[in-house]
Short mmCIF file of C-alpha atoms in Angstrom, two decimals:
data_model
loop_
_atom_site.label_atom_id
_atom_site.label_comp_id
_atom_site.label_asym_id
_atom_site.label_seq_id
_atom_site.Cartn_x
_atom_site.Cartn_y
_atom_site.Cartn_z
CA MET A 1 -37.02 4.88 33.25
CA ILE A 2 -36.26 1.51 34.85
CA ILE A 3 -33.74 -0.44 33.63
CA PHE A 4 -34.32 -3.96 34.27
CA PRO A 5 -31.42 -6.96 33.70
CA LYS A 6 -31.91 -8.93 30.20
CA ASP A 7 -29.65 -11.67 31.73
CA VAL A 8 -28.39 -12.73 34.66
CA ILE A 9 -24.75 -14.17 36.01
CA LYS A 10 -25.00 -17.59 37.59
CA LEU A 11 -22.29 -19.21 39.36
CA ASN A 12 -23.12 -22.89 40.68
CA GLY A 13 -26.98 -22.18 40.33
CA VAL A 14 -26.46 -18.68 42.07
CA VAL A 15 -27.09 -15.49 40.84
CA ILE A 16 -24.03 -13.71 41.49
CA GLY A 17 -24.78 -10.36 38.90
CA ASP A 18 -27.02 -9.28 36.31
CA MET A 19 -26.45 -7.68 32.52
CA THR A 20 -28.23 -4.78 31.69
CA ARG A 21 -28.33 -2.71 28.49
CA TYR A 22 -26.87 0.84 28.29
CA VAL A 23 -29.48 3.77 28.78
CA ASN A 24 -28.50 7.40 28.42
CA ALA A 25 -30.97 8.74 31.43
CA GLN A 26 -31.28 11.70 33.41
CA ASN A 27 -30.63 11.60 37.16
CA LEU A 28 -33.11 12.15 39.68
CA TYR A 29 -31.55 15.23 41.22
CA LYS A 30 -31.69 17.26 38.20
CA ILE A 31 -35.18 16.71 37.71
CA ASN A 32 -37.09 20.18 38.83
CA PRO A 33 -39.41 18.44 41.51
CA LEU A 34 -42.11 20.38 40.68
CA THR A 35 -42.76 18.92 37.40
CA LEU A 36 -42.46 15.71 38.58
CA ASP A 37 -45.49 13.71 38.68
CA ILE A 38 -45.17 12.07 42.06
CA ASN A 39 -48.13 9.41 40.89
CA TRP A 40 -46.18 8.21 38.02
CA LEU A 41 -43.16 7.80 40.28
CA LEU A 42 -44.57 5.77 42.95
CA SER A 43 -46.34 3.57 40.16
CA LEU A 44 -42.83 2.86 38.65
CA CYS A 45 -40.90 2.38 41.98
CA GLU A 46 -43.83 -0.48 43.07
CA LEU A 47 -43.00 -2.11 39.42
CA ALA A 48 -39.44 -1.89 40.00
CA LEU A 49 -40.06 -3.61 43.33
CA LYS A 50 -42.65 -6.30 42.12
CA GLU A 51 -39.73 -6.99 39.03
CA ILE A 52 -36.98 -6.78 41.79
CA GLU A 53 -38.65 -9.70 43.64
CA LEU A 54 -39.62 -11.69 40.46
CA ILE A 55 -35.93 -11.86 39.49
CA SER A 56 -34.85 -12.28 43.24
CA LYS A 57 -36.59 -15.74 43.32
#
């Protein structure tokens, strides 16, 4: 699960932080790599990078 910010914190028009909702999730190091769908994980990583770029602009 990717956690996206629901709001940003700005100071003088500059983003200095973000607010996210709490998500009870599992750390990746606790997941069995043999049961993980690598294509799914890569697509989520690509989506996260696009969203980070969008938020950063």
